[in-house]
Amino acid sequence: MTTAEERKVIQQQFKEQMNEDELLNCMRCGFCLPACPTYVESGYKESHSPRGRIALMKAVVDGIIEPDEDVERSLNLCLGCRACEPVCPSGVNYGHLLEDARDIINQNKKHSFSVKTARNIAFNGLFPHQGRMQNLTGLLGFYQRSGLQSLARKSGVLNLLPPNLATMEKVLPTVPTRKEMKNRPQHLLAEGPVKKRVAFFSGCLMDTMFLDTNNATLKLLQLAGCEIVIPKEQACCGALHGHSGEKAKAKELAKRNIEAFESLEVDFIITNAGGCGGFLIDYDHLLKDDLSWKERAQAFKGKLKDISSILVELRFFEQQLELPYQVVTYQDSCHLRNVMRTFGEPRTLLKGIKGIEFREMKNADRCCGSAGIYNIVESDMSMQILDHKMENVEAVQAETIVTANPGCLLQMKLGIEREGVAHRMRAVHIVDLLIEAYEYTKQKSTVSL
């Protein structure tokens, strides 16, 4: 809860720092309303829509209302999916307004000791340091391989956790060993003629907990004819920081990444996580107040490309890959679709795999409710969104749900567990499915010989 003095400071900073031209750019037309998950799921509550939240921000700037708990609650309940942006006829950059507002509130609000400590550990002590991420993942690996996981499940101790966290424990991937995480290449040659020279953004969670997916990504790039450079100096993209009111730290990480990649002579910088890509491509906005860094960020932005985009550009879907028959549907990563504007390419790749039947589910472009740590801090709304998402999955009778972001992947696995359909349904990252198809096709070809 903010004090009167804190609200006064927040209100002044809203007036000084919020982009009033952007706030005024909203015409209140309402095109954003049906695209907003929290507006729909809240029973069409105006304050939980993009239009309503912009109106609240503008009212704070104008001094009409105070930045009280109701305003903060409305902003916190937003997923930050940015589905409102592609449908906005005025081109309002809602995501930028949301991040600026959250940052002002967070930097001027006195958190409880426990919250302050948790935020400091996560945002300053863990994510910016890849070695610590590896150590933490290593502990999770010990838990999985030592028998502790089996013991915890059998003893019922996991029942002491909130239901969603207990279920989340079931869907965590089998993590790599410390040795595997530390033994990372920095340069890989293409398999066959070199078509492109690319750099790979490996990420923090992706290069630890989801290491197998990163390895699959690198293999696909090699098969597509890419020489790959993987700079060791790169860092976490800063998305969790930027979305959670820690913009100063996000800027530090952005500068580290720009420096790590800008001297490389590459055609593209490849990402395989929609959430990371959507934040990386906004570095020029994040660093807009520093002209020299903004220009460097724009150059960085110009080379960013999702793995699905480069694979389609290099015609990888013509590889004649095959899988056993299965019904496949695709859940869009919000930031990959709404920020990087990449949505046709993953579908092109999936439809290029022989043997699968691709079925587009209703509202595939609507957020699954993961949104970084949203499914933990706003569990009720997240699960409400997920339950409706699973209804759409069931409607197309999907056996395989494909995603393009680790958070989405875990959320869809969570949905499968909640529905009790793990025996007949799975969720996979698109690169893992493509590698599965490659291996299956290769094996089938070998057997036929």
Short mmCIF file of C-alpha atoms in Angstrom, two decimals:
data_model
loop_
_atom_site.label_atom_id
_atom_site.label_comp_id
_atom_site.label_asym_id
_atom_site.label_seq_id
_atom_site.Cartn_x
_atom_site.Cartn_y
_atom_site.Cartn_z
CA MET A 1 0.00 0.00 0.00
CA THR A 2 1.41 3.39 -0.97
CA THR A 3 1.48 6.33 1.42
CA ALA A 4 0.14 9.79 0.64
CA GLU A 5 3.69 11.06 0.18
CA GLU A 6 4.58 8.22 -2.19
CA ARG A 7 1.44 8.85 -4.25
CA LYS A 8 2.38 12.52 -4.51
CA VAL A 9 5.85 11.67 -5.85
CA ILE A 10 4.43 9.06 -8.25
CA GLN A 11 1.88 11.53 -9.59
CA GLN A 12 4.57 14.13 -10.22
CA GLN A 13 6.76 11.62 -12.04
CA PHE A 14 3.81 10.49 -14.14
CA LYS A 15 3.41 14.09 -15.21
CA GLU A 16 7.13 14.50 -15.96
CA GLN A 17 7.97 11.13 -17.50
CA MET A 18 4.89 9.64 -19.16
CA ASN A 19 4.62 10.29 -22.89
CA GLU A 20 1.54 12.52 -23.02
CA ASP A 21 1.46 12.52 -26.82
CA GLU A 22 1.21 8.74 -26.72
CA LEU A 23 -1.53 8.92 -24.09
CA LEU A 24 -3.48 11.39 -26.23
CA ASN A 25 -2.98 9.18 -29.28
CA CYS A 26 -5.60 6.79 -27.89
CA MET A 27 -8.91 7.70 -29.57
CA ARG A 28 -11.00 5.57 -27.14
CA CYS A 29 -12.40 3.75 -30.20
CA GLY A 30 -12.56 0.38 -28.47
CA PHE A 31 -10.91 -1.76 -31.16
CA CYS A 32 -8.58 -3.04 -28.44
CA LEU A 33 -11.36 -4.34 -26.20
CA PRO A 34 -12.10 -7.75 -27.76
CA ALA A 35 -8.35 -8.37 -28.18
CA CYS A 36 -7.63 -7.89 -24.46
CA PRO A 37 -7.78 -11.11 -22.40
CA THR A 38 -8.17 -9.40 -19.02
CA TYR A 39 -11.02 -7.23 -20.30
CA VAL A 40 -12.87 -10.31 -21.55
CA GLU A 41 -12.08 -12.49 -18.54
CA SER A 42 -13.00 -9.78 -16.00
CA GLY A 43 -16.51 -9.58 -17.40
CA TYR A 44 -15.80 -6.60 -19.67
CA LYS A 45 -14.55 -4.31 -16.94
CA GLU A 46 -13.35 -1.07 -18.54
CA SER A 47 -10.51 -0.51 -16.06
CA HIS A 48 -9.04 -3.87 -17.11
CA SER A 49 -8.86 -2.94 -20.80
CA PRO A 50 -6.03 -1.14 -22.65
CA ARG A 51 -8.30 1.85 -23.27
CA GLY A 52 -9.28 1.96 -19.61
CA ARG A 53 -5.72 1.66 -18.37
CA ILE A 54 -4.58 4.47 -20.66
CA ALA A 55 -7.45 6.60 -19.32
CA LEU A 56 -6.24 5.89 -15.78
CA MET A 57 -2.66 6.86 -16.68
CA LYS A 58 -3.88 10.09 -18.30
CA ALA A 59 -6.06 10.89 -15.28
CA VAL A 60 -3.04 10.50 -12.99
CA VAL A 61 -0.97 12.78 -15.26
CA ASP A 62 -3.75 15.40 -15.22
CA GLY A 63 -4.15 15.20 -11.46
CA ILE A 64 -7.76 14.03 -11.72
CA ILE A 65 -7.10 10.89 -9.68
CA GLU A 66 -4.32 9.69 -7.41
CA PRO A 67 -2.11 6.72 -8.32
CA ASP A 68 -3.79 4.65 -5.64
CA GLU A 69 -4.11 0.90 -5.11
CA ASP A 70 -6.92 0.63 -7.69
CA VAL A 71 -4.72 2.14 -10.39
CA GLU A 72 -1.79 -0.08 -9.45
CA ARG A 73 -4.08 -3.13 -9.37
CA SER A 74 -5.37 -2.41 -12.87
CA LEU A 75 -1.83 -2.07 -14.25
CA ASN A 76 -0.61 -5.20 -12.45
CA LEU A 77 -3.48 -7.29 -13.77
CA CYS A 78 -2.43 -6.51 -17.34
CA LEU A 79 -0.63 -9.44 -19.00
CA GLY A 80 1.49 -7.12 -21.11
CA CYS A 81 0.67 -9.34 -24.10
CA ARG A 82 0.32 -6.26 -26.36
CA ALA A 83 -2.47 -7.84 -28.41
CA CYS A 84 -4.04 -4.39 -28.41
CA GLU A 85 -1.25 -2.90 -30.55
CA PRO A 86 -1.79 -4.69 -33.89
CA VAL A 87 -5.52 -3.86 -33.83
CA CYS A 88 -5.11 -0.21 -32.80
CA PRO A 89 -5.89 2.15 -35.73
CA SER A 90 -3.89 4.93 -34.06
CA GLY A 91 -0.80 2.78 -33.50
CA VAL A 92 -0.66 3.43 -29.75
CA ASN A 93 2.46 1.88 -28.21
CA TYR A 94 0.59 0.59 -25.20
CA GLY A 95 3.40 -1.71 -24.06
CA HIS A 96 5.79 1.22 -23.69
CA LEU A 97 3.24 3.18 -21.64
CA LEU A 98 2.64 0.18 -19.38
CA GLU A 99 6.34 -0.39 -18.72
CA ASP A 100 6.93 3.30 -17.99
CA ALA A 101 3.99 3.45 -15.56
CA ARG A 102 5.01 0.29 -13.73
CA ASP A 103 8.59 1.52 -13.44
CA ILE A 104 7.54 4.86 -11.91
CA ILE A 105 5.29 3.14 -9.36
CA ASN A 106 7.85 0.48 -8.47
CA GLN A 107 10.73 2.91 -8.01
CA ASN A 108 8.71 5.10 -5.64
CA LYS A 109 6.83 2.47 -3.66
CA LYS A 110 8.13 1.10 -0.38
CA HIS A 111 8.02 -2.69 -0.65
CA SER A 112 7.80 -4.99 2.35
CA PHE A 113 11.10 -6.53 3.44
CA SER A 114 10.18 -9.96 2.01
CA VAL A 115 9.11 -8.55 -1.38
CA LYS A 116 12.15 -6.27 -1.58
CA THR A 117 14.45 -9.19 -0.76
CA ALA A 118 12.81 -11.50 -3.31
CA ARG A 119 12.98 -8.87 -6.05
CA ASN A 120 16.63 -8.12 -5.26
CA ILE A 121 17.58 -11.79 -5.38
CA ALA A 122 15.75 -12.42 -8.66
CA PHE A 123 16.45 -9.22 -10.58
CA ASN A 124 19.94 -8.36 -9.30
CA GLY A 125 21.37 -11.55 -7.87
CA LEU A 126 20.19 -14.23 -10.27
CA PHE A 127 19.07 -13.44 -13.83
CA PRO A 128 21.94 -11.08 -14.77
CA HIS A 129 24.51 -13.76 -13.82
CA GLN A 130 24.55 -16.80 -16.05
CA GLY A 131 26.89 -18.71 -13.74
CA ARG A 132 24.37 -18.42 -10.93
CA MET A 133 21.58 -19.49 -13.25
CA GLN A 134 23.64 -22.57 -14.07
CA ASN A 135 24.21 -23.31 -10.38
CA LEU A 136 20.50 -22.99 -9.58
CA THR A 137 19.58 -25.21 -12.51
CA GLY A 138 22.24 -27.64 -11.32
CA LEU A 139 20.48 -27.86 -7.95
CA LEU A 140 17.21 -28.56 -9.76
CA GLY A 141 19.00 -31.28 -11.73
CA PHE A 142 20.28 -32.82 -8.48
CA TYR A 143 16.71 -32.80 -7.14
CA GLN A 144 15.47 -34.57 -10.29
CA ARG A 145 18.24 -37.17 -10.55
CA SER A 146 19.04 -37.96 -6.91
CA GLY A 147 15.70 -39.48 -6.01
CA LEU A 148 14.56 -36.43 -4.04
CA GLN A 149 11.92 -35.63 -6.65
CA SER A 150 10.44 -39.12 -6.42
CA LEU A 151 10.51 -38.94 -2.62
CA ALA A 152 8.86 -35.52 -2.57
CA ARG A 153 6.08 -36.69 -4.83
CA LYS A 154 5.43 -39.90 -2.92
CA SER A 155 5.54 -38.25 0.52
CA GLY A 156 2.94 -35.65 -0.38
CA VAL A 157 5.16 -32.77 0.73
CA LEU A 158 4.41 -31.00 -2.57
CA ASN A 159 0.81 -30.71 -1.42
CA LEU A 160 2.01 -28.02 0.97
CA LEU A 161 2.66 -25.78 -2.04
CA PRO A 162 -0.06 -23.72 -3.73
CA PRO A 163 -1.85 -26.04 -6.23
CA ASN A 164 -0.45 -24.35 -9.35
CA LEU A 165 3.14 -24.48 -8.07
CA ALA A 166 2.73 -28.13 -7.18
CA THR A 167 1.48 -28.84 -10.69
CA MET A 168 4.26 -26.69 -12.18
CA GLU A 169 6.79 -29.00 -10.52
CA LYS A 170 5.40 -31.85 -12.63
CA VAL A 171 5.90 -30.06 -15.95
CA LEU A 172 9.46 -28.79 -15.49
CA PRO A 173 11.81 -30.20 -18.12
CA THR A 174 14.56 -32.63 -17.20
CA VAL A 175 17.43 -30.18 -16.85
CA PRO A 176 21.02 -30.66 -18.05
CA THR A 177 24.06 -31.23 -15.87
CA ARG A 178 26.40 -28.40 -14.88
CA LYS A 179 29.01 -29.85 -17.24
CA GLU A 180 26.59 -29.72 -20.17
CA MET A 181 25.65 -26.12 -19.38
CA LYS A 182 29.25 -24.97 -19.10
CA ASN A 183 30.46 -26.86 -22.18
CA ARG A 184 28.89 -24.48 -24.69
CA PRO A 185 30.29 -23.83 -28.19
CA GLN A 186 31.04 -20.32 -29.40
CA HIS A 187 31.29 -21.11 -33.10
CA LEU A 188 29.59 -23.74 -35.27
CA LEU A 189 30.00 -24.44 -38.97
CA ALA A 190 27.13 -24.92 -41.39
CA GLU A 191 26.32 -28.39 -42.66
CA GLY A 192 26.85 -27.91 -46.36
CA PRO A 193 27.29 -24.62 -48.27
CA VAL A 194 27.13 -21.50 -46.10
CA LYS A 195 24.04 -19.45 -46.91
CA LYS A 196 24.12 -17.08 -43.94
CA ARG A 197 26.43 -16.18 -41.08
CA VAL A 198 24.34 -15.62 -37.94
CA ALA A 199 24.76 -14.94 -34.24
CA PHE A 200 22.64 -16.78 -31.72
CA PHE A 201 21.03 -15.16 -28.68
CA SER A 202 21.10 -18.04 -26.21
CA GLY A 203 19.25 -16.38 -23.30
CA CYS A 204 19.38 -17.24 -19.61
CA LEU A 205 16.58 -19.77 -18.99
CA MET A 206 16.89 -21.08 -22.54
CA ASP A 207 20.58 -21.91 -22.11
CA THR A 208 20.05 -23.61 -18.74
CA MET A 209 16.64 -25.15 -18.11
CA PHE A 210 15.83 -25.41 -21.84
CA LEU A 211 19.32 -26.27 -23.06
CA ASP A 212 18.03 -29.12 -25.26
CA THR A 213 15.84 -26.64 -27.15
CA ASN A 214 18.81 -24.34 -27.69
CA ASN A 215 20.83 -27.29 -29.00
CA ALA A 216 17.98 -28.19 -31.34
CA THR A 217 17.92 -24.60 -32.57
CA LEU A 218 21.62 -24.65 -33.35
CA LYS A 219 21.27 -27.95 -35.20
CA LEU A 220 18.43 -26.57 -37.33
CA LEU A 221 20.47 -23.49 -38.20
CA GLN A 222 23.38 -25.69 -39.27
CA LEU A 223 21.10 -27.89 -41.37
CA ALA A 224 19.65 -24.77 -43.01
CA GLY A 225 23.14 -23.63 -44.04
CA CYS A 226 24.07 -21.18 -41.30
CA GLU A 227 27.48 -20.58 -39.81
CA ILE A 228 26.82 -19.65 -36.17
CA VAL A 229 28.60 -17.38 -33.70
CA ILE A 230 27.56 -17.51 -30.02
CA PRO A 231 29.14 -14.62 -28.08
CA LYS A 232 30.07 -15.60 -24.55
CA GLU A 233 29.62 -12.05 -23.23
CA GLN A 234 25.86 -11.93 -23.89
CA ALA A 235 23.44 -11.67 -20.96
CA CYS A 236 19.79 -12.06 -19.99
CA CYS A 237 17.59 -10.01 -22.34
CA GLY A 238 16.10 -8.01 -19.43
CA ALA A 239 12.45 -8.73 -20.26
CA LEU A 240 11.48 -9.74 -16.73
CA HIS A 241 13.14 -6.57 -15.42
CA GLY A 242 11.50 -4.30 -17.96
CA HIS A 243 8.04 -5.78 -17.42
CA SER A 244 8.35 -5.64 -13.62
CA GLY A 245 9.36 -2.02 -13.06
CA GLU A 246 13.14 -2.54 -13.04
CA LYS A 247 14.03 -0.53 -16.14
CA ALA A 248 17.41 0.63 -14.89
CA LYS A 249 18.64 -2.96 -14.68
CA ALA A 250 17.01 -3.76 -18.02
CA LYS A 251 19.03 -0.94 -19.58
CA GLU A 252 22.27 -2.34 -18.14
CA LEU A 253 21.54 -5.75 -19.64
CA ALA A 254 20.57 -4.18 -22.98
CA LYS A 255 23.90 -2.40 -23.20
CA ARG A 256 25.77 -5.60 -22.37
CA ASN A 257 23.99 -7.44 -25.15
CA ILE A 258 24.47 -4.70 -27.73
CA GLU A 259 28.19 -4.65 -26.96
CA ALA A 260 28.39 -8.44 -27.18
CA PHE A 261 26.83 -8.60 -30.65
CA GLU A 262 27.64 -5.36 -32.44
CA SER A 263 31.22 -6.20 -33.42
CA LEU A 264 30.26 -9.51 -35.03
CA GLU A 265 30.10 -9.57 -38.78
CA VAL A 266 26.80 -11.44 -39.11
CA ASP A 267 23.71 -11.21 -41.27
CA PHE A 268 21.24 -11.81 -38.45
CA ILE A 269 20.91 -12.26 -34.71
CA ILE A 270 18.67 -15.28 -34.12
CA THR A 271 16.32 -15.79 -31.17
CA ASN A 272 14.16 -18.80 -30.30
CA ALA A 273 12.09 -17.40 -27.42
CA GLY A 274 9.25 -15.03 -28.31
CA GLY A 275 9.43 -13.20 -24.99
CA CYS A 276 13.14 -12.50 -25.39
CA GLY A 277 12.80 -11.47 -29.02
CA GLY A 278 9.96 -9.09 -28.25
CA PHE A 279 12.05 -7.30 -25.64
CA LEU A 280 15.30 -7.31 -27.60
CA ILE A 281 13.62 -5.66 -30.57
CA ASP A 282 12.48 -2.83 -28.28
CA TYR A 283 15.99 -1.91 -27.12
CA ASP A 284 15.86 1.28 -29.16
CA HIS A 285 12.87 2.45 -27.14
CA LEU A 286 14.40 1.29 -23.86
CA LEU A 287 17.52 3.38 -24.57
CA LYS A 288 15.73 6.26 -26.32
CA ASP A 289 17.02 8.90 -23.90
CA ASP A 290 20.67 8.16 -24.74
CA LEU A 291 21.25 9.09 -28.38
CA SER A 292 24.49 7.11 -28.85
CA TRP A 293 22.99 3.96 -27.37
CA LYS A 294 19.71 4.41 -29.23
CA GLU A 295 21.55 4.39 -32.56
CA ARG A 296 23.50 1.28 -31.56
CA ALA A 297 20.24 -0.34 -30.41
CA GLN A 298 18.62 0.43 -33.76
CA ALA A 299 21.48 -1.34 -35.55
CA PHE A 300 21.07 -4.30 -33.18
CA LYS A 301 17.32 -4.33 -33.77
CA GLY A 302 17.77 -4.36 -37.53
CA LYS A 303 19.47 -7.77 -37.38
CA LEU A 304 17.03 -9.56 -35.06
CA LYS A 305 15.12 -12.48 -36.51
CA ASP A 306 13.21 -15.37 -34.95
CA ILE A 307 14.37 -18.90 -35.74
CA SER A 308 11.13 -19.59 -37.64
CA SER A 309 11.73 -16.57 -39.89
CA ILE A 310 15.27 -17.56 -40.89
CA LEU A 311 14.20 -21.16 -41.51
CA VAL A 312 11.39 -20.04 -43.82
CA GLU A 313 13.69 -17.57 -45.56
CA LEU A 314 16.14 -20.42 -46.22
CA ARG A 315 13.29 -22.69 -47.41
CA PHE A 316 13.78 -25.27 -44.67
CA PHE A 317 10.12 -26.31 -45.02
CA GLU A 318 11.09 -27.90 -48.36
CA GLN A 319 13.20 -30.53 -46.53
CA GLN A 320 10.40 -33.13 -46.88
CA LEU A 321 10.37 -33.86 -43.15
CA GLU A 322 7.89 -36.39 -41.81
CA LEU A 323 6.29 -37.56 -38.55
CA PRO A 324 3.75 -40.21 -37.61
CA TYR A 325 0.18 -38.99 -37.97
CA GLN A 326 -0.91 -36.57 -35.26
CA VAL A 327 -3.19 -33.55 -34.99
CA VAL A 328 -1.11 -30.44 -34.31
CA THR A 329 -2.19 -26.95 -33.28
CA TYR A 330 -0.12 -23.85 -32.63
CA GLN A 331 -0.30 -21.40 -29.70
CA ASP A 332 1.19 -18.02 -30.64
CA SER A 333 3.79 -16.42 -28.41
CA CYS A 334 2.26 -12.99 -27.71
CA HIS A 335 5.45 -11.00 -28.13
CA LEU A 336 6.57 -12.99 -31.15
CA ARG A 337 3.26 -12.20 -32.84
CA ASN A 338 2.38 -8.76 -31.50
CA VAL A 339 5.85 -7.19 -31.23
CA MET A 340 8.07 -9.07 -33.70
CA ARG A 341 5.02 -9.54 -35.98
CA THR A 342 6.02 -13.17 -36.67
CA PHE A 343 3.08 -15.54 -36.96
CA GLY A 344 2.87 -17.02 -40.46
CA GLU A 345 6.36 -18.52 -40.42
CA PRO A 346 5.82 -21.09 -37.63
CA ARG A 347 2.65 -22.26 -39.36
CA THR A 348 4.48 -22.59 -42.68
CA LEU A 349 7.08 -24.82 -41.04
CA LEU A 350 4.47 -27.00 -39.35
CA LYS A 351 2.43 -27.42 -42.50
CA GLY A 352 5.61 -28.51 -44.28
CA ILE A 353 5.90 -31.65 -42.13
CA LYS A 354 4.30 -34.64 -43.85
CA GLY A 355 2.12 -36.87 -41.70
CA ILE A 356 0.77 -34.22 -39.36
CA GLU A 357 -2.64 -32.60 -39.64
CA PHE A 358 -2.47 -28.95 -38.70
CA ARG A 359 -5.62 -27.47 -37.18
CA GLU A 360 -5.87 -23.80 -36.29
CA MET A 361 -7.58 -23.39 -32.94
CA LYS A 362 -9.88 -20.53 -32.02
CA ASN A 363 -8.07 -17.53 -30.52
CA ALA A 364 -4.61 -19.01 -31.07
CA ASP A 365 -3.37 -15.42 -31.01
CA ARG A 366 -4.78 -14.79 -27.51
CA CYS A 367 -2.41 -15.00 -24.53
CA CYS A 368 -2.22 -18.34 -22.72
CA GLY A 369 -1.84 -16.59 -19.34
CA SER A 370 1.84 -17.29 -18.74
CA ALA A 371 3.26 -13.79 -19.31
CA GLY A 372 6.60 -14.21 -17.55
CA ILE A 373 5.83 -14.68 -13.86
CA TYR A 374 2.18 -13.64 -14.23
CA ASN A 375 0.95 -17.21 -13.71
CA ILE A 376 2.58 -17.09 -10.26
CA VAL A 377 1.74 -13.57 -9.08
CA GLU A 378 -1.73 -13.42 -10.71
CA SER A 379 -2.60 -17.10 -10.54
CA ASP A 380 -6.40 -16.81 -10.52
CA MET A 381 -6.63 -14.75 -13.71
CA SER A 382 -3.89 -16.81 -15.35
CA MET A 383 -5.69 -20.09 -14.71
CA GLN A 384 -9.00 -18.63 -15.87
CA ILE A 385 -7.35 -17.70 -19.18
CA LEU A 386 -5.63 -21.09 -19.39
CA ASP A 387 -8.85 -23.02 -18.83
CA HIS A 388 -10.48 -21.25 -21.79
CA LYS A 389 -7.34 -21.85 -23.86
CA MET A 390 -7.57 -25.59 -23.16
CA GLU A 391 -11.22 -25.57 -24.27
CA ASN A 392 -10.04 -24.28 -27.64
CA VAL A 393 -7.30 -26.92 -27.78
CA GLU A 394 -9.81 -29.66 -27.05
CA ALA A 395 -12.19 -28.32 -29.70
CA VAL A 396 -9.70 -29.12 -32.48
CA GLN A 397 -8.83 -32.49 -30.86
CA ALA A 398 -5.14 -31.64 -30.81
CA GLU A 399 -2.61 -34.25 -29.77
CA THR A 400 0.37 -31.90 -29.97
CA ILE A 401 0.39 -28.22 -28.96
CA VAL A 402 3.31 -26.33 -30.48
CA THR A 403 4.65 -23.11 -28.95
CA ALA A 404 7.59 -20.77 -29.55
CA ASN A 405 8.39 -19.52 -26.04
CA PRO A 406 9.45 -21.32 -22.83
CA GLY A 407 6.81 -19.64 -20.67
CA CYS A 408 4.06 -20.57 -23.11
CA LEU A 409 5.42 -24.13 -23.26
CA LEU A 410 5.27 -24.57 -19.47
CA GLN A 411 1.83 -22.95 -19.33
CA MET A 412 0.41 -25.30 -21.95
CA LYS A 413 1.97 -28.28 -20.16
CA LEU A 414 0.34 -26.98 -17.01
CA GLY A 415 -2.99 -26.85 -18.83
CA ILE A 416 -2.55 -30.45 -20.01
CA GLU A 417 -1.88 -31.59 -16.42
CA ARG A 418 -4.85 -29.61 -15.05
CA GLU A 419 -7.13 -31.22 -17.62
CA GLY A 420 -5.76 -34.71 -16.91
CA VAL A 421 -4.99 -35.42 -20.58
CA ALA A 422 -1.22 -35.99 -20.41
CA HIS A 423 -1.77 -39.57 -21.63
CA ARG A 424 -3.02 -38.30 -25.02
CA MET A 425 -1.66 -34.78 -25.43
CA ARG A 426 1.71 -33.06 -25.27
CA ALA A 427 3.21 -29.59 -25.68
CA VAL A 428 6.52 -28.96 -27.47
CA HIS A 429 8.63 -26.06 -28.66
CA ILE A 430 8.55 -25.75 -32.43
CA VAL A 431 12.29 -26.36 -32.86
CA ASP A 432 12.05 -29.56 -30.82
CA LEU A 433 9.25 -30.80 -33.08
CA LEU A 434 11.27 -29.92 -36.19
CA ILE A 435 14.30 -31.81 -34.86
CA GLU A 436 12.03 -34.74 -33.99
CA ALA A 437 10.77 -34.71 -37.59
CA TYR A 438 14.32 -34.51 -38.93
CA GLU A 439 15.46 -37.49 -36.85
CA TYR A 440 12.36 -39.51 -37.72
CA THR A 441 12.79 -38.83 -41.44
CA LYS A 442 16.49 -39.68 -41.27
CA GLN A 443 15.80 -42.93 -39.42
CA LYS A 444 13.01 -43.90 -41.81
CA SER A 445 15.28 -43.24 -44.77
CA THR A 446 18.03 -45.40 -43.25
CA VAL A 447 15.65 -48.30 -42.59
CA SER A 448 14.29 -48.15 -46.14
CA LEU A 449 17.82 -48.49 -47.51
#
